[in-house]
Coordinates of C-alpha atoms in Angstrom, one line a residue:
X143 CA 9.3 -25.9 -37.4
X144 CA 8.8 -29.5 -37.1
X145 CA 11.9 -31.8 -36.9
X146 CA 14.8 -32.0 -37.7
X147 CA 17.0 -30.0 -40.4
X148 CA 17.3 -28.7 -43.7
X149 CA 13.5 -27.7 -43.9
X150 CA 11.5 -27.1 -46.7
X151 CA 9.9 -22.6 -45.9
X152 CA 5.8 -23.6 -46.7
X153 CA 5.1 -19.4 -45.4
X154 CA 5.5 -17.0 -44.2
X155 CA 3.1 -16.2 -40.8
X156 CA 2.5 -12.5 -39.9
X157 CA 1.1 -11.9 -36.5
X158 CA -3.1 -11.2 -36.5
X159 CA -3.1 -12.7 -39.7
X160 CA -2.8 -17.4 -38.8
X161 CA -2.0 -19.8 -41.2
X162 CA -4.4 -22.7 -41.6
X163 CA -1.9 -25.5 -42.4
X164 CA 0.3 -28.3 -40.6
X165 CA 4.3 -28.4 -41.0
X166 CA 5.6 -32.8 -41.8
X167 CA 8.4 -33.4 -41.0
X168 CA 10.7 -31.3 -41.7
X169 CA 9.2 -28.4 -42.2
X170 CA 9.2 -24.4 -41.6
X171 CA 7.2 -21.3 -42.3
X172 CA 9.0 -17.6 -41.4
X173 CA 7.3 -16.5 -38.2
X174 CA 7.3 -13.0 -36.8
X175 CA 7.0 -12.3 -33.0
X176 CA 4.0 -12.6 -32.2
X177 CA 2.2 -14.7 -34.7
X178 CA 0.4 -18.3 -34.4
X179 CA 2.6 -20.4 -34.0
X180 CA 0.8 -23.3 -36.5
X181 CA 0.1 -26.8 -36.4
X182 CA 2.8 -29.3 -35.9
X183 CA 5.6 -27.3 -34.9
X184 CA 7.6 -28.0 -32.7
X185 CA 9.9 -25.1 -32.0
X186 CA 11.5 -21.8 -32.9
X187 CA 14.5 -21.0 -34.0
X188 CA 15.9 -17.0 -34.1
X189 CA 17.1 -15.7 -37.5
X190 CA 20.2 -15.0 -36.5
X191 CA 20.5 -19.0 -35.5
X192 CA 19.2 -19.8 -39.2
X193 CA 20.9 -20.0 -42.2
X194 CA 19.9 -21.0 -45.8
X195 CA 21.2 -23.8 -48.0
X196 CA 21.9 -23.6 -51.8
X197 CA 18.2 -25.1 -52.0
X198 CA 16.3 -22.6 -50.4
X199 CA 16.5 -24.4 -47.3
X200 CA 16.8 -23.4 -43.8
X201 CA 19.7 -24.8 -41.9
X202 CA 20.5 -24.4 -38.0
X203 CA 20.4 -26.6 -34.1
X204 CA 18.0 -28.0 -33.2
X205 CA 16.0 -26.1 -30.7
X206 CA 14.8 -27.9 -27.7
X207 CA 10.6 -29.2 -28.2
X208 CA 9.1 -25.9 -26.6
X209 CA 11.0 -23.3 -27.4
X210 CA 10.6 -19.1 -27.9
X211 CA 6.9 -21.2 -28.7
X212 CA 4.5 -19.9 -26.3
X213 CA 1.0 -21.1 -25.3
X214 CA -2.6 -20.2 -24.9
X215 CA -3.0 -20.4 -21.3
X216 CA 0.2 -20.5 -19.9
X217 CA 0.8 -17.5 -17.2
X218 CA -3.5 -17.7 -16.8
X219 CA -5.2 -21.1 -17.4
X220 CA -8.9 -20.9 -18.0
X221 CA -10.6 -21.3 -14.6
X222 CA -7.5 -19.7 -12.2
X223 CA -7.7 -16.8 -10.4
X224 CA -5.3 -13.7 -11.9
X225 CA -5.4 -12.1 -8.5
X226 CA -6.9 -13.1 -4.5
X227 CA -10.3 -10.5 -3.3
X228 CA -8.6 -7.0 -1.8
X229 CA -4.9 -6.8 -4.4
X230 CA -4.7 -3.3 -5.0
X231 CA -5.7 -2.3 -8.7
X232 CA -2.7 -1.1 -10.4
X233 CA -0.2 -1.1 -13.4
X234 CA 0.5 -4.6 -13.5
X235 CA -2.7 -6.0 -12.9
X236 CA -4.6 -3.8 -15.1
X237 CA -2.6 -5.3 -18.2
X238 CA -3.1 -8.9 -17.0
X239 CA -6.7 -9.0 -16.8
X240 CA -7.0 -6.2 -20.4
X241 CA -4.2 -9.6 -21.3
X242 CA -7.1 -12.5 -20.6
X243 CA -9.9 -10.1 -21.9
X244 CA -11.8 -8.0 -19.1
X245 CA -13.1 -4.7 -20.5
X246 CA -14.5 -4.3 -16.8
X247 CA -13.1 -4.9 -13.5
X248 CA -15.6 -5.5 -9.2
X249 CA -13.7 -3.4 -7.3
X250 CA -14.0 -1.9 -4.1
X251 CA -13.9 2.3 -3.9
X252 CA -11.1 3.3 -1.9
X253 CA -12.3 4.6 1.3
X254 CA -12.7 8.2 1.7
X255 CA -12.1 10.1 4.7
X256 CA -12.5 13.7 6.2
X257 CA -9.6 14.9 8.3
X258 CA -10.4 17.0 11.3
X259 CA -7.4 19.4 12.8
X260 CA -8.3 21.2 15.6
X261 CA -6.1 22.9 18.2
X262 CA -6.6 26.8 19.3
X263 CA -2.5 27.3 18.9
X264 CA -2.1 25.8 15.2
X265 CA -0.8 28.1 11.9
X266 CA -1.3 26.9 9.0
X267 CA 1.2 29.0 6.7
X268 CA 4.6 30.3 7.7
X269 CA 6.7 30.7 10.6
X270 CA 4.8 30.5 13.8
X271 CA 4.8 33.8 16.4
X272 CA 4.6 32.9 19.5
X273 CA 3.7 30.7 22.0
X274 CA 1.9 29.6 18.0
X275 CA 2.7 25.5 16.1
X276 CA 2.5 25.5 12.3
X277 CA 0.6 22.5 11.4
X278 CA 2.0 19.6 10.6
X279 CA -0.6 17.1 10.7
X280 CA -2.9 19.5 8.0
X281 CA -0.2 18.6 5.3
X282 CA 0.7 15.2 6.7
X283 CA -3.1 13.3 6.9
X284 CA -3.9 13.6 2.7
X285 CA -0.5 12.1 1.5
X286 CA -0.6 9.4 4.5
X287 CA -4.0 8.0 3.6
X288 CA -3.6 7.6 0.0
X289 CA -0.6 6.0 0.5
X290 CA -2.5 3.5 2.7
X291 CA -4.7 3.4 0.6
X292 CA -7.8 5.0 1.2
X293 CA -8.8 8.8 -0.7
X294 CA -9.3 12.2 1.8
X295 CA -12.4 14.1 1.2
X296 CA -10.8 17.0 3.0
X297 CA -9.2 18.4 5.5
X298 CA -11.4 20.9 7.9
X299 CA -9.0 22.9 11.5
X300 CA -10.9 23.2 13.5
X301 CA -11.4 25.1 17.6
X302 CA -10.4 24.0 20.6
X303 CA -14.7 25.6 21.8
X304 CA -16.7 23.3 23.7
X305 CA -20.3 22.2 21.4
X306 CA -22.2 25.3 22.0
X307 CA -19.6 27.3 19.9
X308 CA -20.2 28.7 16.7
X309 CA -20.4 26.2 14.2
X310 CA -21.5 23.6 17.1
X311 CA -17.8 22.6 17.8
X312 CA -15.9 19.6 17.3
X313 CA -19.6 18.0 17.8
X314 CA -20.7 20.0 14.6
X315 CA -18.0 19.0 12.2
X316 CA -17.5 15.4 13.0
X317 CA -21.7 15.6 11.8
X318 CA -20.9 18.1 9.0
X319 CA -18.8 15.4 7.6
X320 CA -20.4 14.3 4.6
X321 CA -20.0 11.6 1.8
X322 CA -17.1 9.8 4.5
X323 CA -16.3 6.3 5.7
X324 CA -14.4 7.3 8.4
X325 CA -13.5 10.0 9.8
X326 CA -10.3 11.3 11.5
X327 CA -9.4 14.0 14.0
X328 CA -6.3 14.5 15.2
X329 CA -6.2 15.7 18.8
X330 CA -9.3 16.1 21.4
X331 CA -8.8 12.8 22.1
X332 CA -7.2 12.5 25.8
X333 CA -9.3 13.8 28.5
X334 CA -8.5 17.8 29.7
X335 CA -11.2 20.3 29.3
X336 CA -10.8 21.0 25.8
X337 CA -10.4 17.3 24.6
X338 CA -13.6 16.4 23.4
X339 CA -13.6 13.5 21.3
X340 CA -15.2 10.8 23.7
X341 CA -17.7 12.6 25.1
X342 CA -19.2 13.6 21.9
X343 CA -19.1 9.8 20.8
X344 CA -20.9 8.7 24.0
X345 CA -23.3 11.3 23.8
X346 CA -23.7 9.9 20.5
X347 CA -23.7 6.2 21.3
X348 CA -21.2 5.1 19.5
X349 CA -19.2 1.7 20.4
X350 CA -16.1 1.9 21.3
X351 CA -13.9 -0.4 19.0
X352 CA -10.1 0.7 20.7
X353 CA -9.4 2.8 22.8
X354 CA -5.9 3.8 24.4
X355 CA -3.3 1.6 22.7
X356 CA 0.1 0.3 25.8
X357 CA 1.8 1.9 23.8
X358 CA 4.5 4.8 23.4
X359 CA 4.2 7.1 21.7
X360 CA 0.2 8.0 20.5
X361 CA -1.3 6.0 24.1
X362 CA -4.4 8.1 23.2
X363 CA -5.4 6.5 19.9
X364 CA -9.3 5.2 19.6
X365 CA -11.5 3.9 16.8
X366 CA -15.3 3.8 17.6
X367 CA -18.2 3.3 15.2
X368 CA -20.5 6.0 15.0
X369 CA -23.0 4.5 13.0
X370 CA -22.9 1.4 11.2
X371 CA -19.9 2.1 8.2
X372 CA -19.1 4.7 9.2
X373 CA -15.6 5.1 11.9
X374 CA -14.1 7.8 13.3
X375 CA -9.9 7.6 14.2
X376 CA -9.0 9.9 16.9
X377 CA -5.2 11.2 17.0
X378 CA -2.8 13.1 18.7
X379 CA -2.6 15.8 19.0
X380 CA 1.5 15.3 18.4
X381 CA 2.8 14.8 14.7
X382 CA 4.5 12.0 15.5
X383 CA 2.1 10.0 18.0
X384 CA -0.5 11.3 15.8
X385 CA 1.8 8.9 13.3
X386 CA 1.9 6.6 15.2
X387 CA -1.6 6.2 15.7
X388 CA -2.3 6.8 12.2
X389 CA -0.1 3.9 11.1
X390 CA -1.1 1.6 13.4
X391 CA -5.0 2.0 13.3
X392 CA -5.9 3.7 10.7
X393 CA -3.5 2.0 7.9
X394 CA -4.8 -2.0 9.1
X395 CA -8.6 0.1 9.2
X396 CA -8.5 0.8 5.4
X397 CA -7.0 -1.9 4.1
X398 CA -10.4 -3.5 6.0
X399 CA -12.6 -1.4 3.9
X400 CA -10.5 -1.9 1.1
X401 CA -10.3 -6.0 1.6
X402 CA -6.8 -6.5 1.3
X403 CA -5.2 -8.7 4.4
X404 CA -1.9 -7.2 6.4
X405 CA 1.2 -8.6 5.8
X406 CA 3.7 -10.3 8.2
X407 CA 5.5 -7.7 9.4
X408 CA 9.2 -8.5 9.7
X409 CA 11.2 -8.7 12.5
X410 CA 15.1 -7.7 12.1
X411 CA 17.7 -6.6 15.1
X412 CA 17.1 -3.2 16.3
X413 CA 20.6 -0.8 16.9
X414 CA 20.5 2.2 18.4
X415 CA 19.1 3.8 21.7
X416 CA 15.3 4.2 22.5
X417 CA 14.4 5.7 25.8
X418 CA 12.3 1.9 28.2
X419 CA 7.9 1.9 28.6
X420 CA 7.3 -0.3 31.3
X421 CA 4.9 -2.2 29.9
X422 CA 4.2 -0.9 26.3
X423 CA 5.9 -1.1 23.4
X424 CA 7.2 1.2 21.9
X425 CA 7.5 2.6 18.3
X426 CA 10.6 4.1 16.9
X427 CA 11.9 4.8 13.3
X428 CA 14.5 3.1 11.9
X429 CA 16.5 2.9 8.9
X430 CA 18.0 -0.1 7.1
X431 CA 21.9 -0.6 7.6
X432 CA 23.0 -3.9 6.3
X433 CA 19.9 -6.5 7.3
X434 CA 19.6 -4.8 10.3
X435 CA 17.7 -1.0 11.2
X436 CA 19.3 1.4 13.1
X437 CA 17.4 3.8 15.5
X438 CA 17.5 6.8 14.0
X439 CA 17.3 9.8 15.9
X440 CA 14.6 13.0 16.5
X441 CA 12.2 10.9 17.5
X442 CA 10.0 12.1 20.7
X443 CA 6.2 12.6 20.4
X444 CA 6.4 16.5 18.5
X445 CA 9.3 15.5 16.6
X446 CA 9.1 14.3 12.9
X447 CA 12.9 14.0 11.8
X448 CA 14.1 10.6 12.9
X449 CA 10.3 10.1 10.3
X450 CA 10.9 11.4 7.5
X451 CA 14.3 10.0 6.4
X452 CA 12.9 6.5 7.9
X453 CA 12.3 3.1 6.5
X454 CA 10.2 1.8 8.7
X455 CA 8.7 2.3 12.8
X456 CA 10.2 -0.2 15.2
X457 CA 8.2 -1.5 17.5
X458 CA 10.4 -2.5 21.2
X459 CA 8.9 -4.7 23.3
X460 CA 8.9 -3.5 27.1
X461 CA 12.5 -5.4 27.2
X462 CA 14.2 -4.6 24.5
X463 CA 17.7 -3.8 25.1
X464 CA 20.4 -2.7 21.7
X465 CA 20.6 -5.4 19.5
X466 CA 17.0 -7.0 19.8
X467 CA 14.5 -7.4 17.1
X468 CA 11.8 -6.3 17.0
X469 CA 9.0 -6.7 14.4
X470 CA 9.1 -3.8 11.6
X471 CA 5.9 -1.5 10.0
X472 CA 7.6 -0.4 6.6
X473 CA 6.5 2.7 5.9
X474 CA 7.4 4.7 2.4
X475 CA 8.4 8.2 4.5

């Protein structure tokens, strides 16, 4: 409509069929949602607020200028960046790109991750027998890699045998991973007789980027560049320790390979009991308790119960006491 009413109806304008006329004072068009607003229009009066006079004109309250009119480029003006580099592709971004006329996008592919699970003691189905342990990391890691923004190529179980064992042991398994940007090795990160990872990386001339971290659990974690754009991440064999290492080391690596930056960690009061870790950061699972976080039970290096029901990992500094503030690494479970 243009000007104040009552208004004379000039035409009916439907979506997809623009009207080429120009509205003058006290004129309007009947318009469908999604149709192009004609030149000279001041605002749109909803049908439920309009009345028809005896002479066929329309009357009703005069809306403020621009009401119910969407301007061309209002959401994304020409030349404005729609999203920063590194934004994860999701439904809203796909819809935005299409709405702005893009038929394709240049993207970074998800980093490809090969997973090697070591341990002669592991069972991969059912309930383990005496002296055996059920493998938790084989099922855990592909889901976590997907959550972190990567894509698992395959999961392979590798015995603790030496390099001369059938299949070449761990060294042969690492070399056999093809097409992956990152190889994740669980276990074999310490210095025991069956822990081969550090020795094989040294023998291969790998560049060690992270060689242990002052945290509990998960301190034997490592990150090495085996070749240009080919990375190896070593995780402890204990499930919760491996989960901590994966979230704090593998997660940032996948983000960097994806071109994403890491969000700042929220810092909130953390309540509960946790064994101090002198000289190191202790990572414990926590659940929201109002505006604070509460430490969940079951967070030993081998136990996943606390992490399974928690909402985040709290990084407790060495001097933390009950109720003190700590940064939280938010998780999805």
